[in-house]
mmCIF file of C-alpha atoms and ligand atoms in Angstrom:
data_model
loop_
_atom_site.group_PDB
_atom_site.id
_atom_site.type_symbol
_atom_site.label_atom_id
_atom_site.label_comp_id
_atom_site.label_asym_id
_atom_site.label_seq_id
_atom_site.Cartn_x
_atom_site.Cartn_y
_atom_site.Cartn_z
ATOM 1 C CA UNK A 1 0.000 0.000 0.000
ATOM 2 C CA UNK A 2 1.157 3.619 -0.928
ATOM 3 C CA UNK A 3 2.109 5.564 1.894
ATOM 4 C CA UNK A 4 0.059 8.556 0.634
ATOM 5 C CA UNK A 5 -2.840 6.000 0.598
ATOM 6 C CA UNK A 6 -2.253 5.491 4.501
ATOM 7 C CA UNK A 7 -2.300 9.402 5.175
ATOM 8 C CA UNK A 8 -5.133 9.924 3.314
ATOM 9 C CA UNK A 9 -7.016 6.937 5.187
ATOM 10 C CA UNK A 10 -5.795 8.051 8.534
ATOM 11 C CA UNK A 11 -6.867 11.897 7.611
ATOM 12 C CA UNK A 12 -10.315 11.093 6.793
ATOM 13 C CA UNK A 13 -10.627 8.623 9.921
ATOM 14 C CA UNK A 14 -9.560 11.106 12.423
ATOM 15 C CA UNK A 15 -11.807 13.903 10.903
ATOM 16 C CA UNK A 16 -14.645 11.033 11.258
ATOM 17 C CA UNK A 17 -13.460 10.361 14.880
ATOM 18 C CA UNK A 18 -13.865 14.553 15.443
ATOM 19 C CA UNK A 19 -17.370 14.593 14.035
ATOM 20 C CA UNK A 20 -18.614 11.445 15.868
ATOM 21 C CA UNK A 21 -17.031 12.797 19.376
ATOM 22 C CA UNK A 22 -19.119 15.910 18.763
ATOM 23 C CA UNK A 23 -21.980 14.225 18.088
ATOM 24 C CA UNK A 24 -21.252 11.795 21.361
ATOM 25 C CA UNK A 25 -20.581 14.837 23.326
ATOM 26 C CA UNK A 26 -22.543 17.805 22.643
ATOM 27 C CA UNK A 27 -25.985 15.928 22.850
ATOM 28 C CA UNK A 28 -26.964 15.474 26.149
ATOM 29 C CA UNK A 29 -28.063 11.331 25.531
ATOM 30 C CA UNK A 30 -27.903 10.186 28.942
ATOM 31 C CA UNK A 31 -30.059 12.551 32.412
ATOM 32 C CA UNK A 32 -27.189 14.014 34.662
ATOM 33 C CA UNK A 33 -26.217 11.640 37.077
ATOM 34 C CA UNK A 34 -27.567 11.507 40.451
ATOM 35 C CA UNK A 35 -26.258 8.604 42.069
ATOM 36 C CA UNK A 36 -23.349 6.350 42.380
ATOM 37 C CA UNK A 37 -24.742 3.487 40.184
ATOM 38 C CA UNK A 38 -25.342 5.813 37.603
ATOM 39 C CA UNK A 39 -21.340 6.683 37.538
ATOM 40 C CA UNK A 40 -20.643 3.554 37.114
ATOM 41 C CA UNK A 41 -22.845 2.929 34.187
ATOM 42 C CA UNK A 42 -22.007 6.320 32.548
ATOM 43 C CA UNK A 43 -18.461 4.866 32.511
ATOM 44 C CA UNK A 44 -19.485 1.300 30.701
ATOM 45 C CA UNK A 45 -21.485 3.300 27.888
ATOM 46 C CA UNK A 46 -18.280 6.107 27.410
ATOM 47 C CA UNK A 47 -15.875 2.892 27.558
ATOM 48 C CA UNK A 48 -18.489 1.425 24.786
ATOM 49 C CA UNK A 49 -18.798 4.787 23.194
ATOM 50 C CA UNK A 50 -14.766 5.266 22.579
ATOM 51 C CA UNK A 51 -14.644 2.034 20.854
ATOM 52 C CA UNK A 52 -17.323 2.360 18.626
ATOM 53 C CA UNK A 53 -16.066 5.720 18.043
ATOM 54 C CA UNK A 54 -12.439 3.891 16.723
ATOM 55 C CA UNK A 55 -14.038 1.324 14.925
ATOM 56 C CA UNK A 56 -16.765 3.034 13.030
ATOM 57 C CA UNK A 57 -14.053 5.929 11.572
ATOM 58 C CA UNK A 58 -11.773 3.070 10.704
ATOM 59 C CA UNK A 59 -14.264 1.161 9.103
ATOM 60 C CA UNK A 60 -15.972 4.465 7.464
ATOM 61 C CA UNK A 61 -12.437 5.760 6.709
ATOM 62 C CA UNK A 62 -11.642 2.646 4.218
ATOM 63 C CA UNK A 63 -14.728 2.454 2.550
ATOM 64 C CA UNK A 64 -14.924 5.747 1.754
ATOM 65 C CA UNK A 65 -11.448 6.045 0.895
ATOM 66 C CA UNK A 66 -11.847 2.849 -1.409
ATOM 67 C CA UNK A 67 -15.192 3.892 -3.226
ATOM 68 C CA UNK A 68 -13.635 7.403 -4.461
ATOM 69 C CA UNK A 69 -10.110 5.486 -5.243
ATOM 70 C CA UNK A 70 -10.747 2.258 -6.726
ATOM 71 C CA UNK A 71 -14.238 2.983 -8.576
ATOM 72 C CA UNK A 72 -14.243 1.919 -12.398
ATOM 73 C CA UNK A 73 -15.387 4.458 -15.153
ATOM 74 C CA UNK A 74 -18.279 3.959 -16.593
ATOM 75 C CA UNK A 75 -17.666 2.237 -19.447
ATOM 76 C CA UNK A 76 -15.070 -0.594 -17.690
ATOM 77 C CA UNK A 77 -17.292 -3.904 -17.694
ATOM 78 C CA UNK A 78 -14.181 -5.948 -17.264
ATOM 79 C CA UNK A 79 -14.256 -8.507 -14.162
ATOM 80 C CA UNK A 80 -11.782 -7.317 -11.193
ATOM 81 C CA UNK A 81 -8.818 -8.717 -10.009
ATOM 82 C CA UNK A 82 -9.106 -12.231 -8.338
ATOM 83 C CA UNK A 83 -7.704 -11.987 -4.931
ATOM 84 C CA UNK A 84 -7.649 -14.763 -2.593
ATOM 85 C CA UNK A 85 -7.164 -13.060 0.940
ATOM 86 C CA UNK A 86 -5.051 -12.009 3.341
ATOM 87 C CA UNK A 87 -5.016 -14.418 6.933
ATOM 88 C CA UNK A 88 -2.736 -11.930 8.074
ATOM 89 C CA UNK A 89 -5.882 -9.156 7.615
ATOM 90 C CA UNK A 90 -8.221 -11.619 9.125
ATOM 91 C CA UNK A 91 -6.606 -12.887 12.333
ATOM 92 C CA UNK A 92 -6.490 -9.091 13.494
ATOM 93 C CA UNK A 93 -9.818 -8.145 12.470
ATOM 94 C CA UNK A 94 -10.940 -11.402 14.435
ATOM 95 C CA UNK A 95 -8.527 -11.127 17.555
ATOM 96 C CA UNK A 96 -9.222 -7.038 18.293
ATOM 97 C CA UNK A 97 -13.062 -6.955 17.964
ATOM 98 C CA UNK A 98 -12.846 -10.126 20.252
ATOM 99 C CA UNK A 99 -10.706 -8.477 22.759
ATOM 100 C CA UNK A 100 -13.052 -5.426 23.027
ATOM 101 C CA UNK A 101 -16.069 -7.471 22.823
ATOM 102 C CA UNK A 102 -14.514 -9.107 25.944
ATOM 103 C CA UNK A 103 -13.308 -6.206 27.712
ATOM 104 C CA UNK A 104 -17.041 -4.779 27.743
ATOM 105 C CA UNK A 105 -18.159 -7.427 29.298
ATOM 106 C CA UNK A 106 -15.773 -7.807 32.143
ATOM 107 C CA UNK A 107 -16.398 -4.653 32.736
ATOM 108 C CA UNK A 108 -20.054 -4.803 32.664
ATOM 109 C CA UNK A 109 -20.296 -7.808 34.936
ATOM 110 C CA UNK A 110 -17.756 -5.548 37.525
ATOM 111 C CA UNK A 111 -20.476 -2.721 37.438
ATOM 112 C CA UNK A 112 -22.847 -5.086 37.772
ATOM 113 C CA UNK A 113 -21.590 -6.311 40.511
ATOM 114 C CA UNK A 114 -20.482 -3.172 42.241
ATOM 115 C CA UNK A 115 -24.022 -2.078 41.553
ATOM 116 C CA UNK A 116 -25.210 -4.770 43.263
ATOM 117 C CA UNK A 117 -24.054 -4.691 46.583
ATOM 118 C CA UNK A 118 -25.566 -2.654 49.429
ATOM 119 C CA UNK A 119 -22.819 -2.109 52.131
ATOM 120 C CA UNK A 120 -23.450 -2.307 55.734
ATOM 121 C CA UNK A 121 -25.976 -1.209 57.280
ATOM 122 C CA UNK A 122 -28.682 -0.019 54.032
ATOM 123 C CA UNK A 123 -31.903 1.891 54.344
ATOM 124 C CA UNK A 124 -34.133 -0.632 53.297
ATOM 125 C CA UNK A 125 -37.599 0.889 51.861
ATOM 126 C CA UNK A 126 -40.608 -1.274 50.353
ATOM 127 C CA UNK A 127 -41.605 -0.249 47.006
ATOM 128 C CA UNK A 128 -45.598 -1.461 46.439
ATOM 129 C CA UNK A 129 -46.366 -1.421 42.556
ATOM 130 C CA UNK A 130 -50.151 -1.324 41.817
ATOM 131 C CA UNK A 131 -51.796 -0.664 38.620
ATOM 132 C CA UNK A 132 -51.461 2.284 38.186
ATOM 133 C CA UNK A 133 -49.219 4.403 41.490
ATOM 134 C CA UNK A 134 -46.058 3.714 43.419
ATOM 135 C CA UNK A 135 -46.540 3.163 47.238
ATOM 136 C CA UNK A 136 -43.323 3.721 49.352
ATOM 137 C CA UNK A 137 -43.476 2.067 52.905
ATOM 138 C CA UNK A 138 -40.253 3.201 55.328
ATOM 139 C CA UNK A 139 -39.854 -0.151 57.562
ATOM 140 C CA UNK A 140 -36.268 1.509 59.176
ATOM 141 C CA UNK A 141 -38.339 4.492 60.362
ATOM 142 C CA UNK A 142 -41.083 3.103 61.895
ATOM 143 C CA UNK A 143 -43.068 2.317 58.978
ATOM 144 C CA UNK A 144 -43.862 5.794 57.520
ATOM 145 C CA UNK A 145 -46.653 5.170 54.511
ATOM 146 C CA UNK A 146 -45.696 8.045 51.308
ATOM 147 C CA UNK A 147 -46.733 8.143 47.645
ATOM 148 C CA UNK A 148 -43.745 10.415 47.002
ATOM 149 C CA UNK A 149 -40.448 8.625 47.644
ATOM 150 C CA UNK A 150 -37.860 10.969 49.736
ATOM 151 C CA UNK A 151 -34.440 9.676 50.097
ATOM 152 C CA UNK A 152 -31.257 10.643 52.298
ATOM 153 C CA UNK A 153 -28.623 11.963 50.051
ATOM 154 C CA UNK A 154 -25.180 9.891 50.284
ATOM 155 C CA UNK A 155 -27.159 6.579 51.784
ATOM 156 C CA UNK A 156 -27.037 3.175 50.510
ATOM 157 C CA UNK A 157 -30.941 2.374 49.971
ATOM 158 C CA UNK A 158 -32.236 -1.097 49.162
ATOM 159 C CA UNK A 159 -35.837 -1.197 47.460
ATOM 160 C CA UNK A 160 -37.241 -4.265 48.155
ATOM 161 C CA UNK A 161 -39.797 -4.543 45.031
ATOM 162 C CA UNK A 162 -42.934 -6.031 45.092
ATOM 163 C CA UNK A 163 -46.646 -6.227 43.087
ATOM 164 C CA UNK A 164 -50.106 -6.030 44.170
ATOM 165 C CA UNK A 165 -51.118 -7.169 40.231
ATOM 166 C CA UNK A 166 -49.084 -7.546 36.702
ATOM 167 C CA UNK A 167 -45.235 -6.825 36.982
ATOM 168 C CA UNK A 168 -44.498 -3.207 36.846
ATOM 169 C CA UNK A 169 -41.104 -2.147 36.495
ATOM 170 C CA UNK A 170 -38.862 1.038 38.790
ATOM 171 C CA UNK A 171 -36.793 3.097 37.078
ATOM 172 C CA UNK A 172 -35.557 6.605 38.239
ATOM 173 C CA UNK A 173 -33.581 7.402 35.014
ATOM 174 C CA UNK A 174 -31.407 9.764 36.708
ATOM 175 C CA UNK A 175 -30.242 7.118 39.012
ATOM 176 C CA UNK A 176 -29.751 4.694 36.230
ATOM 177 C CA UNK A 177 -30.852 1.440 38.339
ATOM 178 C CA UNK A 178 -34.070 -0.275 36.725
ATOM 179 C CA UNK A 179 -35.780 -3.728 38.176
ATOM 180 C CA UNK A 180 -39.037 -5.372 37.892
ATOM 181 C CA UNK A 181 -41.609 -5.697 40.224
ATOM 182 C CA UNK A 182 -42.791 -8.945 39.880
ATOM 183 C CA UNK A 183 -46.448 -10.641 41.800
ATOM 184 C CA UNK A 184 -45.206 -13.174 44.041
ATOM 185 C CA UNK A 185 -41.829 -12.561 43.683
ATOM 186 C CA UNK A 186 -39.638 -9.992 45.606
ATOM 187 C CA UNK A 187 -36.790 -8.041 43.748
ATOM 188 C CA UNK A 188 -34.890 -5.780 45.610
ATOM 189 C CA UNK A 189 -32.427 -2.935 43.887
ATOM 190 C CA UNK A 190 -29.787 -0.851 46.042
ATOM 191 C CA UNK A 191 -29.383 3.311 44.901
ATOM 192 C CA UNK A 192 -26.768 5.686 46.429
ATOM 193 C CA UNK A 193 -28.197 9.316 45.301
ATOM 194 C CA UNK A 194 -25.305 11.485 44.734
ATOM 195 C CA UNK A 195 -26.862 14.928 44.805
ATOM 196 C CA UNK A 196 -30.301 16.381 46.397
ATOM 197 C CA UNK A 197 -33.241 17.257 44.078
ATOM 198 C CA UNK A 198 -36.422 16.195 42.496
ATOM 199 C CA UNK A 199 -36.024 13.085 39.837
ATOM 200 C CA UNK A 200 -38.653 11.408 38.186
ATOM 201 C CA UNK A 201 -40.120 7.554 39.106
ATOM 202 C CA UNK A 202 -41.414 5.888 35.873
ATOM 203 C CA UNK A 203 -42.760 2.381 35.491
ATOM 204 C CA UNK A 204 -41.426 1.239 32.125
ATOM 205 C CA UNK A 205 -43.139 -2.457 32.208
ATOM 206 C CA UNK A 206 -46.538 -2.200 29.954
ATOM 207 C CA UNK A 207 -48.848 -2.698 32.724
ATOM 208 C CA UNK A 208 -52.215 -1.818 31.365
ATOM 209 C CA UNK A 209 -54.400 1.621 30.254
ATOM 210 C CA UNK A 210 -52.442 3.511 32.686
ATOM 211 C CA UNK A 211 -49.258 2.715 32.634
ATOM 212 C CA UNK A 212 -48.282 5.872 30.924
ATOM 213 C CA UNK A 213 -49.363 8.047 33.953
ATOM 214 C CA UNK A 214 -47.596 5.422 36.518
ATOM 215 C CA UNK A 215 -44.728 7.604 37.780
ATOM 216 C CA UNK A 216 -44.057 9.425 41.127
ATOM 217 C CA UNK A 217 -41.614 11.604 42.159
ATOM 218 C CA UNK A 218 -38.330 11.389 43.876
ATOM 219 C CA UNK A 219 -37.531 13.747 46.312
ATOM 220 C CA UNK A 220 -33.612 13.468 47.494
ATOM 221 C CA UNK A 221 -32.726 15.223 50.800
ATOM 222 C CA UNK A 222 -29.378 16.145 52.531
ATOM 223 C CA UNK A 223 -29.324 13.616 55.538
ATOM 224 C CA UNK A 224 -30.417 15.929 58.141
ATOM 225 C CA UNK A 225 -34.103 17.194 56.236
ATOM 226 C CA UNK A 226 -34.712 13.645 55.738
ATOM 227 C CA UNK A 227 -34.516 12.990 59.102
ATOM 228 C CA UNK A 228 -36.680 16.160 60.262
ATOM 229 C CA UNK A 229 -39.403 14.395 57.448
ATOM 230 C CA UNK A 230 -39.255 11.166 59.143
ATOM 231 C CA UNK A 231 -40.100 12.801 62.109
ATOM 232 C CA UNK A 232 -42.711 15.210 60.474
ATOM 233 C CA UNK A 233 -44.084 12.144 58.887
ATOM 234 C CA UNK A 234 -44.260 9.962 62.333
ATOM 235 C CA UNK A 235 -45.919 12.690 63.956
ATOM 236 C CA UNK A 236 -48.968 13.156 61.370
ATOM 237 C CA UNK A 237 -48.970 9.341 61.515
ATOM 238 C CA UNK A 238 -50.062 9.183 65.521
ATOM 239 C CA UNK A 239 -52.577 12.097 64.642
ATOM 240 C CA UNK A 240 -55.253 9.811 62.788
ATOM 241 C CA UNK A 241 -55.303 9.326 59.299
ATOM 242 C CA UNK A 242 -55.628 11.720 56.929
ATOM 243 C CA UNK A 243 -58.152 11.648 53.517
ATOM 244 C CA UNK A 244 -55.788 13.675 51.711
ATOM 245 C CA UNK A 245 -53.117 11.761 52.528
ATOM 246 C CA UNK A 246 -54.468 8.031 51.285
ATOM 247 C CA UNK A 247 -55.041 9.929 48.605
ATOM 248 C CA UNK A 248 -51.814 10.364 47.522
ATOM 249 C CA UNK A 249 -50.327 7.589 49.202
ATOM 250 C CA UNK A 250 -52.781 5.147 47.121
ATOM 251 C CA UNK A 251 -52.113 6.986 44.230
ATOM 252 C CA UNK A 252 -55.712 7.583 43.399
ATOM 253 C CA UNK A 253 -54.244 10.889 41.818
ATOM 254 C CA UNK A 254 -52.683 8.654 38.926
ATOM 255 C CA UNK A 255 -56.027 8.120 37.631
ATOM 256 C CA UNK A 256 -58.827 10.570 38.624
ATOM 257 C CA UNK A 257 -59.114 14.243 38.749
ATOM 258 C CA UNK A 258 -60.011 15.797 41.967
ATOM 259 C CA UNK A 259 -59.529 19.334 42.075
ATOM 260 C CA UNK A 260 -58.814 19.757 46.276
ATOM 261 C CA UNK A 261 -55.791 17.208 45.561
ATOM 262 C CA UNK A 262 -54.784 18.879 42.179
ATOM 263 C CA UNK A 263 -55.084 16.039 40.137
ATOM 264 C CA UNK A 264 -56.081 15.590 36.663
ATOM 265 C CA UNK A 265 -55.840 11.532 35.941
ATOM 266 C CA UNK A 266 -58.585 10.946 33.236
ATOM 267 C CA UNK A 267 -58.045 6.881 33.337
ATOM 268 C CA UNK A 268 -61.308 7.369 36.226
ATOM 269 C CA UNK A 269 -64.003 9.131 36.173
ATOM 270 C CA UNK A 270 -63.515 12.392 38.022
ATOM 271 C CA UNK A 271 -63.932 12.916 41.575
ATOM 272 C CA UNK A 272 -65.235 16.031 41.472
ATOM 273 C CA UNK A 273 -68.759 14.542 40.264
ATOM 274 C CA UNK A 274 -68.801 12.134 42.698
ATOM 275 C CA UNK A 275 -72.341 13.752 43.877
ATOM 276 C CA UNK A 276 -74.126 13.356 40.267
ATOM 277 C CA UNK A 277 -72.873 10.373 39.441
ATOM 278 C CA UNK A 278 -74.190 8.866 42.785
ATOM 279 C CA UNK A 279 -77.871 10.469 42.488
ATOM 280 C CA UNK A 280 -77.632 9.052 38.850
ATOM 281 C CA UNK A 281 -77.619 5.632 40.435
ATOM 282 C CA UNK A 282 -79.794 6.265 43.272
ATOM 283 C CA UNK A 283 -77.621 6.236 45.937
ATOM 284 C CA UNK A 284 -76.371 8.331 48.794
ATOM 285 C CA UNK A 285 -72.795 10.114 47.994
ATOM 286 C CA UNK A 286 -70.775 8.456 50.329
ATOM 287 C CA UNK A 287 -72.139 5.046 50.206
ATOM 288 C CA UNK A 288 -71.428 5.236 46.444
ATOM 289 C CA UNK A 289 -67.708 6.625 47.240
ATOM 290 C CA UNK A 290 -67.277 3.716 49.478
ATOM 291 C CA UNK A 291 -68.899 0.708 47.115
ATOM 292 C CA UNK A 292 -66.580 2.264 44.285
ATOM 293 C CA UNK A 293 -63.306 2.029 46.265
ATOM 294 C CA UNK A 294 -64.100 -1.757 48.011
ATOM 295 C CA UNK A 295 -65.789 -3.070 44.954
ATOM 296 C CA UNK A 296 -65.564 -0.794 42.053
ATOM 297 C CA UNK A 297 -67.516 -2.694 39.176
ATOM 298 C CA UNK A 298 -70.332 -2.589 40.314
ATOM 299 C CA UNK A 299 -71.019 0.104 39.120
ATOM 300 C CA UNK A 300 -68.573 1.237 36.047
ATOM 301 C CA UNK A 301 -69.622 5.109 35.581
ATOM 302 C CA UNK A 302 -70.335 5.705 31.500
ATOM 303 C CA UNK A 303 -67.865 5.510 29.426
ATOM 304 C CA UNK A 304 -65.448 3.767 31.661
ATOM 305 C CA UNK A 305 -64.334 0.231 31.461
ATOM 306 C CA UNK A 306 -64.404 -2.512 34.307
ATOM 307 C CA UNK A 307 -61.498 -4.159 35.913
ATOM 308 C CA UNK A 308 -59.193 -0.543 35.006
ATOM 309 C CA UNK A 309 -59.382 0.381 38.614
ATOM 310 C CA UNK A 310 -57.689 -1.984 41.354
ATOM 311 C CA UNK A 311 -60.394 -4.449 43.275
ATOM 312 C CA UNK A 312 -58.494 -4.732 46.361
ATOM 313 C CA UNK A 313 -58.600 -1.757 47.942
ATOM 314 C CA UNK A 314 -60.369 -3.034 50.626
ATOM 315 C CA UNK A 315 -57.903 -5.210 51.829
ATOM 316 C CA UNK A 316 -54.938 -3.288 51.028
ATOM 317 C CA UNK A 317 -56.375 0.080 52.908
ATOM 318 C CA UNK A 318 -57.489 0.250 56.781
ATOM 319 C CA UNK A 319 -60.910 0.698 57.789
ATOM 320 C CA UNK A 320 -59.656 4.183 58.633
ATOM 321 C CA UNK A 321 -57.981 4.975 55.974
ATOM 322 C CA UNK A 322 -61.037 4.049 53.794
ATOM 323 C CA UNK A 323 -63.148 6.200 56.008
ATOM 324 C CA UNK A 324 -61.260 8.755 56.077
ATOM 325 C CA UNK A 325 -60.859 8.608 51.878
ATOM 326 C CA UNK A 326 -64.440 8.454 51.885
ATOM 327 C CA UNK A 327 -65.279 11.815 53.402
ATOM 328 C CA UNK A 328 -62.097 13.513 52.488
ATOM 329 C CA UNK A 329 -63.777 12.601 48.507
ATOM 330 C CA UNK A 330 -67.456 13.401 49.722
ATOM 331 C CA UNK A 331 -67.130 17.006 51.703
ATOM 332 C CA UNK A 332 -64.772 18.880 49.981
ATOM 333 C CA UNK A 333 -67.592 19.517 47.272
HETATM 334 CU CU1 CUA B 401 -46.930 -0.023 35.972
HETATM 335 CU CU2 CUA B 401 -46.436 0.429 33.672
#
């Protein structure tokens, strides 16, 4: 091979290299990182990302390089040359992509393994997937009930995963862990956030007609305001149960509109009606609110389909805290 041949290759592979960098680099792909798992992935996909860079301007740089160079004028029908090979060629275009191939993985199974393990002495905090809200139940601080999950900054945490119907899945993308909740099975996932601030919570496991609007929000704290929440929380906790706050904690937001909780779910009929569509079926308000939540097709409001809204309500709420649902929903209109 000409040695201008080999300048000109290596030219238009490095300009290639520049352009695909940019590309790699100036488009945010990935959320900013918000926890220590998410480090350690970032690092796989760059370590990923350089090599594809090197072999996609090699391989671009050649073919380009050989369609200008060696392309036959129009009027050439003659066959080409007959070449047989080169082993030499082969071996290392066998032997490299194999080493990187490997190298990825080892690496992978590392962060996978790193990502894995929870250290001494975790926060452990049950995650309850139900079609279609998040539950978050806080069994290391006395067993604090939230729909929005708040987390100590710079703590190992270990969701322990779990379904009340069809597998969901938990993802926050910003802290890069993502694990199935499973019925009947229990999954657990450990997250170190890095830095305080709200994230998202998405389900990303089809679970139904509201899956879409199955997220919640993460809340990250420095270590001392999570502690003054855990104590806020404990204390509204002795004080009876709130309506407002099943609510939210049973995620009835995710699918109904109610305009004292600020929702605006349209999977349910909305809550603000609750009065008219009671007298449409002859019954009193809040003995309608109540049938709805313990058995809720018996009545399926127009327009609505059956078996949407979860039938176990009434076992997985108290007495209370369907009481109190009941005329937090009934006498705020
Ligand atoms: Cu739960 Cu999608």
């Amino acid at each position: 091979m000409r040695r201008g041949a080999i300048v000109r290759i290596a030219a238009l592979g490095i300009a290639i290299a520049i352009l695909v960098t940019l590309v790699a680099v100036l488009i945010q792909w990935l959320p900013t990182s918000a926890s220590k798992q998410m480090d350690r992935i970032e690092f796989v996909y760059w370590f990923a990302t350089a090599i594809s860079i090197g072999i996609f301007s090699l391989v671009m740089a050649v073919l380009i390089y050989s369609v200008i160079t060696f392309r036959s004028p129009p009027d050439d029908e003659s066959d080409g040359p007959s070449i047989h090979g080169h082993s030499g060629l082969e071996i290392l275009w066998t032997v490299v992509p194999a080493i990187l191939v490997i190298a990825v993985g080892v690496l992978s199974a590392v962060v996978l393994s790193q990502n894995g393990r929870a250290g001494t002495n975790p926060l452990t905090i049950k995650v309850i997937g139900q079609q279609f809200t998040f539950r978050f139940v806080y069994p290391d601080n006395g067993g604090i009930r939230s729909g929005e999950l708040v987390l100590p900054v710079d703590r190992n945490i270990t969701f322990k995963l779990s379904s009340l119907d069809v597998i969901h899945s938990f993802w926050v993308p910003a802290m890069g862990q993502q694990e199935d909740m499973v019925p009947g099975l229990d999954t657990s996932i450990v997250v170190t956030p890095t830095r305080t601030g709200i994230f998202p919570l998405i389900c990303t496991e089809l679970c139904g007609l509201g899956h879409a609007t199955m997220r919640a929000q993460v809340r990250v704290l420095s270590q001392p305001d999570f502690a003054a929440w855990v104590k806020q929380q404990q204390a509204g906790g002795s004080k009876g149960v709130s309506g407002a706050a099943v609510f939210t904690s049973a995620g009835c937001g995710g699918c109904h509109a109610f305009t004292p909780a600020g929702t605006n779910g349209a999977i349910g009929p909305n809550l603000d009606r609750v009065a008219v569509d009671a007298k449409r079926v002859g019954e009193g308000t809040a003995a309608y609110v109540r049938e709805s939540i313990i058995a809720p097709n018996k009545v399926i409001a127009p327009g609505y389909a059956p078996n949407v809204m979860p039938q176990n309500f009434g076992s997985t709420l108290t007495a209370k805290e369907i009481d109190a649902l009941v005329t937090y929903l009934t006498t705020k209109q």
